[in-house]
Amino acid sequence: MEALTDYAIWEIVLLLVSVLVTIYLYYVSKFSYWKSRGVVTPKPVPVFGNFLMGMLQKQSPGQIVQRVYNAGPGEPYVGFYIFGRPAIVIRDPSIIKHVLVKDFNIFADRHVSTSKNDTLGSQNLFMLHGEPWKYLRVKLSPTFTSGRMKKMFPMVAVCARQLVDYLLDHSGEKDPVEVKETTAKYATDVISSCAFGIESNSLKDPNAEFREFGRKVFNFTRYRTLEVLGIFFVPSLMSFINGSFFTRKTTKFLRKVFWDTISYREKNRITREDFLDLLIQLKNKGHVDSEEKEDENVLNEEKSSSLFEFKGDNLVAQPALFFTAGFETNATTLSFTLYELALQPHIQKRLRAEIAEIMDKSNGTPTYEDVFGMKYLGMVVSETLRKYPPLPLLDRICLQDYKVPERNLIIEKNTPVYIALLGLHRDPEYYPDPELYDPERFTEENKRLQKPYTYLPFGDGPHNCIGLRFGLMSVKTGLVHILSQFEVKPCKETPIPLVLSTRSSVLASVSGIPLTFIRSKAQTL
Ligand code: HEM
């Protein structure tokens, strides 16, 4: 009996060893994929590949690809493994140009994806693939022209003045303001006003619903962090776990607000020159009324509407994305700018002087043209977007085997392809002393010297950020109004240096950004 037990134990041990050896050999063969193609990779670990730190929530999506980027200085690309799946980060700017622009047809889709049941999450411009995406992009482009932006500008300016009122109630050395939360409230008011036609009152009402639901989307609990990692890196898992881009409660809320507002507007024949008006036109006519020459060109390309129907959740999915893509990116840009200005008073002083001049000339009501005409403001915001790109990675999927120009590599069909914005923007080869916040990098002359495709805060090519003008408008308008009234200073709680969150998909400080707002002398007299 005893002999039999010994025998059984040996059998179990042998079985276990064989299983472990098989797993090991399986991963050794998997993890030789890039090596056998002469592509450098950071060392993978069994099962997780280069994804362990992501799973442990010690690196955010942007930091995962930044780390891969940094593993191959001087290399044109670096391979890595999402569990066992080979993926690639492109480093060489000329190859980046091929991926984003020149060979767009091969890289026409993003890799990110959510569950098919998540209609709001999957049917928007960011997530759609193929012909339906192309059709929708053509249809939505006329809603983002500079002419439309100018019409929305007064709504943004109202929110910026409310932001100043809020700060007036919270100014002074003894009253630090949590800047990320405050700018998120401002950005929420701006985007809910323009995309949903709703005064969300986030700045005035601490329990404002829009802010509450927006917070849920970007509240990176352990589960939400894994869900968003899945959306970016393992999208095939999303349908399996029924993942959701907006979270279920937010989806329900956005759906209700959208349809309530649409029926109210249609019943009362209200027009407001905002995104919602344009979406109502898409719902009723299938196109946005032509306003400018560029719109007409776009309309001539109209195709069969069977590609995408503007009804039901398909319609709500668009403002839902504008809301989500809009408020967090804007708040991030604003809050990091205020942080750097607080730490570098000489930059702040110069910017405030430029703003004071414009405020003076415009009697305190700068126009859209005034805001976009301010050179130093443009340089400051560009530098923030370099050092802190709010969406720190771009992703595409390779749709057919692709021979990399002038290199001995074929990127195989279905390989996920990433561009590490944090890696590029903080690469000392392109931006010497990259941790230094220096708007001088963006003088006209220095911009001409900048290597193309090393600065991509809004992406590039046909998939680039459609909300670029709107984003810049709300960030710049917010800054102009704040800095015309206040000097921004660090307080004892301000994190120096600032540590980035390892969970958030949009760049964020791990400990928030508390700063103080001191009313400027001219205003207090
Ligand atoms: C500072 C503000 C913003 C930044 C830094 C930013 C950044 C980005 C980036 C990096 C992409 C991916 C581009 C690519 O893959 O090549 C993107 C896409 C997109 N963004 Fe933005 N964004 C901002 C504001 C906005 C706003 C305000 C909206 C809407 C109102 C918006 C809507 C979108 C949409 C719809 C896409 C997907 C476009 C497509 O694939 O056709 N973004 N954005």
XYZ file of C-alpha atoms and ligand atoms in Angstrom:
568
model
C 0.000 0.000 0.000
C 2.825 2.298 1.043
C 4.734 1.471 -2.180
C 1.620 2.277 -4.204
C 1.260 5.680 -2.526
C 4.896 6.513 -3.260
C 4.308 5.505 -6.843
C 1.190 7.721 -7.074
C 3.063 10.691 -5.609
C 5.831 10.255 -8.161
C 3.265 10.111 -10.937
C 1.651 13.349 -9.775
C 5.032 15.092 -9.509
C 5.947 13.879 -12.970
C 2.649 15.078 -14.371
C 3.060 18.503 -12.759
C 6.620 18.838 -14.045
C 5.498 17.869 -17.573
C 2.682 20.440 -17.459
C 5.079 23.152 -16.265
C 7.697 22.210 -18.866
C 5.033 22.238 -21.600
C 3.804 25.691 -20.483
C 7.401 26.913 -20.337
C 8.220 25.564 -23.803
C 4.962 26.975 -25.177
C 5.877 30.452 -23.945
C 9.532 30.135 -24.983
C 8.324 29.386 -28.523
C 5.702 32.175 -28.336
C 8.210 34.652 -26.991
C 10.710 33.918 -29.753
C 8.346 35.512 -32.313
C 10.028 38.927 -32.341
C 13.554 37.647 -31.732
C 13.320 35.416 -34.798
C 12.382 38.512 -36.825
C 15.293 40.552 -35.482
C 13.038 42.852 -33.444
C 14.179 43.982 -29.989
C 11.781 43.271 -27.073
C 11.863 43.973 -23.352
C 12.176 40.652 -21.493
C 8.764 38.947 -21.289
C 7.642 36.854 -18.304
C 5.766 33.542 -18.732
C 1.993 33.827 -19.226
C 1.857 37.645 -18.970
C 4.479 38.551 -21.574
C 5.143 42.281 -21.050
C 1.754 42.834 -19.493
C 2.402 41.876 -15.879
C 2.904 45.442 -14.619
C -0.354 46.431 -16.319
C -2.223 43.555 -14.690
C -0.735 44.507 -11.312
C -1.890 48.072 -12.033
C 1.642 49.374 -11.642
C 1.597 50.867 -15.156
C -1.201 52.689 -16.974
C -1.853 51.938 -20.693
C 0.279 54.957 -21.663
C 3.119 53.866 -19.386
C 3.047 50.271 -20.703
C 3.782 51.411 -24.255
C 6.186 54.128 -23.029
C 8.215 51.440 -21.261
C 8.308 49.353 -24.426
C 9.369 52.453 -26.416
C 12.170 53.158 -23.940
C 13.437 49.564 -24.209
C 14.793 50.155 -27.730
C 16.773 53.400 -28.006
C 17.837 53.898 -31.622
C 15.557 51.059 -32.831
C 12.864 51.693 -35.478
C 10.359 49.587 -33.513
C 10.172 47.425 -30.401
C 8.119 44.254 -30.118
C 6.262 43.164 -27.006
C 3.750 40.554 -25.862
C 0.252 41.084 -24.536
C 0.122 37.790 -22.691
C 1.225 35.544 -25.595
C 0.113 37.867 -28.403
C 2.835 39.735 -30.309
C 2.290 43.502 -30.607
C 4.590 46.284 -31.754
C 5.453 49.858 -30.752
C 6.696 51.977 -33.662
C 9.519 54.353 -32.693
C 10.835 55.700 -35.998
C 8.902 58.891 -36.933
C 9.047 58.114 -40.664
C 7.411 54.706 -40.077
C 4.855 56.385 -37.779
C 3.947 58.599 -40.728
C 3.393 55.506 -42.876
C 1.154 53.907 -40.249
C -0.958 56.981 -39.558
C -1.104 58.605 -42.973
C 0.622 57.142 -46.020
C -0.463 53.520 -45.574
C -3.673 54.329 -43.752
C -5.602 51.671 -45.722
C -3.491 48.977 -44.004
C -3.915 50.537 -40.540
C -7.410 51.979 -40.966
C -8.854 50.625 -37.704
C -8.042 51.050 -34.057
C -7.304 47.945 -32.027
C -9.428 49.178 -29.086
C -12.878 47.758 -28.915
C -15.653 47.095 -26.433
C -18.448 44.538 -26.072
C -20.927 44.402 -28.979
C -23.741 44.704 -26.390
C -22.308 48.065 -25.351
C -23.970 50.045 -28.172
C -23.018 53.492 -26.907
C -19.446 52.330 -26.436
C -19.073 50.514 -29.757
C -21.054 52.678 -32.213
C -19.167 55.931 -31.728
C -16.510 57.493 -33.923
C -13.622 56.369 -31.711
C -14.588 52.694 -31.684
C -16.199 52.034 -35.059
C -14.212 50.192 -37.709
C -14.077 50.084 -41.504
C -16.660 51.618 -43.827
C -19.170 52.556 -41.087
C -16.402 54.611 -39.372
C -15.506 56.306 -42.672
C -19.141 57.143 -43.366
C -19.684 58.531 -39.857
C -16.475 60.586 -39.934
C -17.608 62.253 -43.171
C -21.022 62.965 -41.668
C -19.703 64.363 -38.376
C -16.819 66.420 -39.755
C -19.014 69.441 -40.653
C -19.986 69.745 -36.970
C -16.376 70.617 -36.044
C -15.484 73.367 -38.553
C -14.062 76.654 -37.277
C -17.350 78.323 -38.301
C -19.293 76.013 -35.954
C -16.703 76.516 -33.208
C -17.159 80.284 -33.411
C -20.884 79.804 -32.893
C -20.261 77.682 -29.796
C -17.629 80.054 -28.417
C -20.105 82.244 -26.437
C -21.368 79.132 -24.563
C -17.778 78.231 -23.645
C -17.095 81.811 -22.510
C -20.151 81.698 -20.197
C -18.751 78.556 -18.528
C -15.295 80.201 -18.230
C -16.846 83.174 -16.421
C -18.645 80.775 -14.071
C -15.270 79.139 -13.413
C -13.885 82.531 -12.400
C -16.884 83.068 -10.067
C -16.197 79.686 -8.504
C -12.535 80.553 -7.973
C -13.474 83.940 -6.490
C -15.259 82.022 -3.743
C -12.222 79.818 -3.207
C -9.303 82.218 -3.643
C -6.585 83.029 -1.123
C -3.478 81.434 0.324
C -5.478 79.552 2.946
C -7.938 77.919 0.586
C -6.186 75.454 -1.779
C -8.264 74.391 -4.752
C -8.158 70.833 -6.141
C -7.453 71.890 -9.694
C -8.166 68.606 -11.475
C -11.634 68.400 -9.944
C -12.358 72.089 -10.576
C -11.265 72.023 -14.207
C -13.218 68.772 -14.679
C -16.321 70.633 -13.480
C -15.643 73.466 -15.923
C -14.967 71.049 -18.799
C -18.123 69.096 -17.911
C -20.189 72.282 -18.043
C -18.650 73.219 -21.401
C -19.202 69.865 -23.080
C -22.643 69.163 -21.600
C -23.753 72.595 -22.762
C -22.424 72.076 -26.318
C -23.058 68.332 -26.790
C -26.277 67.872 -24.822
C -27.628 71.416 -24.684
C -27.851 71.170 -20.906
C -26.640 73.574 -18.239
C -25.081 70.940 -16.035
C -24.130 73.401 -13.278
C -21.223 71.269 -12.091
C -19.400 74.357 -10.793
C -22.368 75.566 -8.779
C -23.886 72.295 -7.627
C -21.596 69.769 -5.880
C -24.112 67.004 -6.692
C -24.538 67.862 -10.375
C -25.525 64.677 -12.233
C -23.330 65.212 -15.278
C -20.229 65.525 -13.100
C -21.331 62.566 -11.021
C -21.675 60.292 -14.069
C -18.555 61.664 -15.769
C -16.606 60.873 -12.608
C -17.792 57.260 -12.775
C -16.265 56.792 -16.271
C -12.832 57.954 -15.080
C -12.950 56.589 -11.549
C -10.248 53.975 -11.810
C -11.249 51.398 -9.221
C -9.401 48.079 -9.485
C -12.112 46.561 -11.663
C -12.525 49.639 -13.890
C -8.741 49.760 -14.439
C -8.792 46.145 -15.661
C -11.838 46.838 -17.845
C -10.083 49.783 -19.549
C -6.846 47.777 -19.933
C -8.963 45.143 -21.683
C -10.513 47.756 -24.001
C -7.043 48.963 -25.057
C -5.053 45.718 -25.156
C -7.288 42.623 -25.101
C -10.481 43.782 -26.824
C -11.520 40.222 -27.734
C -12.156 39.724 -24.011
C -14.678 42.561 -23.836
C -17.659 40.687 -25.291
C -16.815 37.761 -23.017
C -16.876 39.824 -19.796
C -19.577 42.165 -21.168
C -17.278 45.156 -20.645
C -18.550 48.692 -21.013
C -16.822 51.840 -22.234
C -19.040 54.306 -20.372
C -20.117 52.122 -17.403
C -23.687 50.903 -17.315
C -25.155 53.623 -15.076
C -23.596 56.409 -17.137
C -24.958 54.822 -20.347
C -28.485 54.862 -18.899
C -28.111 58.462 -17.763
C -26.718 59.755 -21.085
C -29.454 57.969 -23.060
C -32.205 59.552 -20.987
C -30.760 63.070 -21.003
C -30.215 62.940 -24.761
C -33.716 61.814 -25.703
C -35.411 64.116 -23.172
C -33.542 67.118 -24.580
C -34.150 66.159 -28.208
C -37.889 65.769 -27.723
C -38.051 69.050 -25.754
C -36.202 70.891 -28.537
C -38.252 69.367 -31.323
C -41.538 70.037 -29.515
C -40.636 73.635 -28.770
C -38.715 74.241 -32.029
C -35.603 75.385 -30.144
C -32.301 75.796 -31.958
C -29.043 76.637 -30.184
C -26.200 76.286 -32.738
C -24.568 73.485 -30.729
C -23.562 69.866 -31.426
C -27.030 68.695 -30.457
C -28.666 70.837 -33.172
C -26.353 69.289 -35.724
C -27.137 65.780 -34.491
C -30.850 66.537 -34.781
C -30.192 67.490 -38.409
C -28.371 64.186 -38.943
C -31.299 62.325 -37.389
C -33.913 64.097 -39.496
C -32.112 64.694 -42.808
C -29.126 62.345 -42.780
C -26.722 65.273 -43.170
C -25.699 68.551 -41.557
C -26.775 71.694 -43.436
C -23.900 73.049 -45.466
C -22.348 76.162 -43.964
C -18.948 76.477 -45.530
C -17.205 75.374 -48.707
C -15.481 72.505 -46.909
C -18.881 71.185 -45.790
C -20.125 70.996 -49.377
C -17.173 68.881 -50.439
C -17.902 66.567 -47.592
C -21.582 66.255 -48.514
C -20.782 65.350 -52.111
C -19.167 62.183 -50.797
C -22.439 60.944 -49.339
C -22.886 57.175 -49.495
C -25.517 54.617 -48.704
C -26.980 55.121 -45.252
C -27.115 51.349 -44.734
C -23.540 51.770 -43.467
C -24.712 53.629 -40.405
C -28.180 54.730 -39.379
C -28.658 57.865 -37.326
C -31.228 56.513 -34.949
C -31.551 55.034 -31.465
C -28.333 54.348 -29.597
C -26.295 54.979 -32.756
C -27.219 58.619 -32.417
C -26.706 58.926 -28.633
C -23.300 57.243 -28.982
C -21.874 60.396 -30.641
C -22.577 63.060 -27.972
C -21.805 60.410 -25.347
C -18.308 60.097 -26.826
C -17.902 63.871 -27.248
C -18.820 64.202 -23.577
C -16.327 61.585 -22.401
C -13.532 62.384 -24.871
C -14.072 66.075 -24.287
C -14.220 66.737 -20.577
C -11.405 64.576 -19.244
C -8.843 65.560 -21.915
C -9.672 69.246 -21.493
C -9.527 69.080 -17.705
C -6.204 67.247 -17.872
C -4.669 69.852 -20.185
C -5.954 72.748 -18.102
C -4.862 71.297 -14.783
C -1.332 70.358 -15.920
C -0.916 73.831 -17.460
C -1.925 75.526 -14.197
C 0.440 73.230 -12.289
C 3.438 74.145 -14.455
C 2.549 77.849 -14.408
C 2.365 77.777 -10.614
C 5.857 76.265 -10.465
C 7.348 78.623 -13.049
C 6.238 82.170 -12.171
C 8.289 83.732 -15.014
C 6.257 81.800 -17.627
C 3.034 82.680 -15.845
C 4.003 86.368 -15.692
C 4.625 86.517 -19.427
C 1.379 84.734 -20.215
C -0.632 86.935 -17.862
C 0.828 90.016 -19.553
C -0.324 88.739 -22.957
C -3.773 87.965 -21.556
C -4.038 91.375 -19.824
C -3.354 93.099 -23.131
C -6.096 91.165 -24.930
C -8.527 91.693 -22.045
C -7.813 95.390 -22.201
C -8.354 95.609 -25.948
C -11.563 93.578 -25.835
C -13.073 95.243 -22.736
C -12.930 91.952 -20.873
C -14.783 89.956 -23.549
C -12.187 88.374 -25.850
C -13.472 86.837 -29.071
C -12.720 83.436 -30.591
C -10.153 85.132 -32.856
C -8.550 86.904 -29.866
C -8.119 83.628 -28.006
C -6.669 81.772 -30.985
C -4.494 84.770 -31.934
C -2.520 84.732 -28.651
C 0.932 83.417 -29.579
C 2.386 82.772 -26.141
C -0.813 81.089 -24.960
C -0.509 78.773 -27.971
C 3.105 77.964 -27.048
C 2.198 77.256 -23.421
C -0.678 74.906 -24.300
C 1.451 73.114 -26.922
C 4.159 72.514 -24.325
C 1.598 71.112 -21.869
C 0.356 68.719 -24.561
C 3.963 67.648 -25.194
C 4.878 66.924 -21.613
C 1.441 65.620 -20.646
C -0.365 64.200 -23.716
C -3.826 63.507 -22.195
C -4.352 60.390 -24.314
C -0.799 59.036 -24.104
C -0.951 56.320 -26.766
C -2.309 55.772 -30.273
C -3.310 52.339 -31.450
C -4.079 50.666 -34.761
C -4.496 47.111 -35.995
C -2.631 45.843 -39.057
C -5.307 44.744 -41.561
C -3.021 42.815 -43.934
C 0.596 41.620 -43.962
C 2.694 44.778 -44.288
C 6.292 45.115 -45.415
C 7.801 48.017 -43.472
C 9.343 50.437 -46.013
C 13.133 50.179 -46.194
C 13.248 47.593 -43.387
C 13.477 43.873 -43.321
C 10.242 43.305 -41.394
C 6.761 42.158 -42.266
C 4.151 43.169 -39.713
C 1.660 40.348 -39.915
C -2.075 40.809 -40.326
C -3.898 41.300 -36.985
C -0.820 42.573 -35.134
C -1.738 45.409 -32.753
C 0.388 48.494 -33.508
C 0.977 51.244 -30.923
C 2.525 54.693 -30.899
C 3.851 55.804 -27.509
C 3.136 59.519 -27.180
C 4.727 59.710 -23.737
C 7.794 57.964 -25.178
C 8.120 60.266 -28.202
C 7.239 63.500 -26.387
C 9.751 62.786 -23.631
C 12.509 61.398 -25.839
C 15.668 63.513 -25.263
C 16.658 62.895 -28.892
C 13.724 65.068 -30.018
C 13.103 67.192 -26.916
C 16.353 67.855 -24.991
C 15.883 67.963 -21.218
C 12.375 66.527 -21.700
C 11.234 66.928 -18.084
C 11.753 70.687 -18.343
C 8.527 72.552 -19.132
C 9.618 75.099 -21.702
C 7.121 76.815 -24.065
C 10.098 78.150 -26.115
C 10.135 74.745 -27.828
C 7.083 75.990 -29.720
C 8.238 79.305 -31.174
C 7.587 79.419 -34.937
C 11.296 78.879 -35.579
C 11.638 75.942 -33.193
C 8.494 74.319 -34.581
C 10.073 74.372 -38.026
C 13.115 72.554 -36.599
C 10.971 69.923 -34.859
C 11.251 66.464 -36.409
C 7.883 65.609 -38.043
C 5.815 62.890 -36.354
C 7.456 63.297 -32.957
C 4.665 65.525 -31.611
C 1.218 63.945 -31.857
C -1.045 65.024 -28.964
C -4.099 64.809 -31.238
C -2.877 61.846 -33.301
C -2.631 62.253 -37.076
C -4.078 61.053 -40.371
C -7.754 60.326 -41.073
C -8.312 59.029 -37.491
C -6.912 62.163 -35.835
C -8.854 63.933 -33.085
C -12.003 65.412 -34.593
C -12.453 67.588 -31.476
C -9.036 69.307 -31.724
C -10.414 72.826 -32.292
C -13.114 72.410 -29.694
C -10.603 71.080 -27.147
C -8.161 73.933 -27.738
C -11.008 76.451 -27.613
C -12.232 75.347 -24.206
C -8.732 74.957 -22.703
C -7.518 78.353 -23.961
C -10.727 80.180 -23.034
C -10.562 78.722 -19.528
C -6.930 79.804 -19.122
C -7.567 83.325 -20.428
C -10.381 83.908 -17.956
C -8.589 82.367 -14.970
C -5.259 84.122 -15.522
C -6.868 87.489 -16.195
C -8.077 87.452 -12.591
C -5.733 85.265 -10.600
C -2.150 84.442 -9.939
C -1.731 80.679 -9.487
C 0.660 79.489 -6.789
C 1.734 76.176 -5.296
C 0.690 75.406 -1.723
C 2.190 73.043 0.821
C 0.002 70.170 -0.472
C 1.118 70.605 -4.119
C 2.952 67.425 -5.212
C 6.506 68.260 -6.314
C 7.549 66.339 -8.319
C 4.235 65.220 -9.718
C 3.716 61.452 -9.885
C 1.506 60.049 -12.650
C -1.303 57.623 -11.859
C -0.561 54.029 -12.857
C -4.256 53.288 -13.296
C -5.776 56.106 -15.306
C -6.022 55.693 -19.106
C -5.986 59.486 -19.476
C -2.858 61.055 -17.958
C -3.497 62.065 -14.328
C -1.609 62.968 -11.180
C -1.830 60.189 -8.603
C -2.510 62.628 -5.761
C -4.515 65.375 -7.482
C -3.228 68.912 -8.044
C -3.958 71.314 -5.182
C -2.987 74.946 -5.935
C -3.931 78.377 -4.604
C -5.502 81.180 -6.612
C -4.556 84.691 -5.517
C -6.683 87.471 -6.907
C -4.426 89.761 -8.910
C -3.776 93.265 -7.563
C -5.496 95.185 -10.347
C -8.689 93.252 -9.614
C -8.647 93.639 -5.842
C -8.314 97.440 -5.842
C -7.069 68.610 -25.366
C -8.085 67.910 -25.789
C -8.001 66.628 -26.578
C -6.938 65.802 -26.838
C -5.492 65.970 -26.394
C -7.434 64.710 -27.658
C -6.654 63.675 -28.131
C -7.107 62.698 -29.001
C -6.285 61.650 -29.563
C -4.803 61.428 -29.260
C -7.064 60.898 -30.370
C -6.624 59.669 -31.172
C -6.142 60.130 -32.528
C -5.542 59.043 -33.377
O -5.769 57.869 -33.120
O -4.792 59.372 -34.337
C -8.397 61.460 -30.338
C -9.459 60.981 -31.069
C -10.731 61.485 -30.969
N -11.134 62.573 -30.212
Fe -9.957 63.779 -29.125
N -8.772 64.890 -27.856
C -9.158 66.041 -27.231
C -10.426 66.593 -27.200
C -11.524 66.069 -27.837
C -12.842 66.649 -27.819
C -13.202 67.950 -27.111
C -13.655 65.827 -28.549
C -15.115 65.957 -28.887
C -15.868 66.981 -28.663
C -12.828 64.733 -29.031
C -13.286 63.705 -29.813
C -12.481 62.738 -30.378
C -12.982 61.714 -31.286
C -14.427 61.532 -31.740
C -11.884 60.937 -31.662
C -11.888 59.751 -32.618
C -11.693 60.268 -34.048
C -11.712 59.188 -35.119
O -11.191 58.103 -34.903
O -12.247 59.460 -36.208
N -11.547 64.912 -28.575
N -8.385 62.557 -29.497
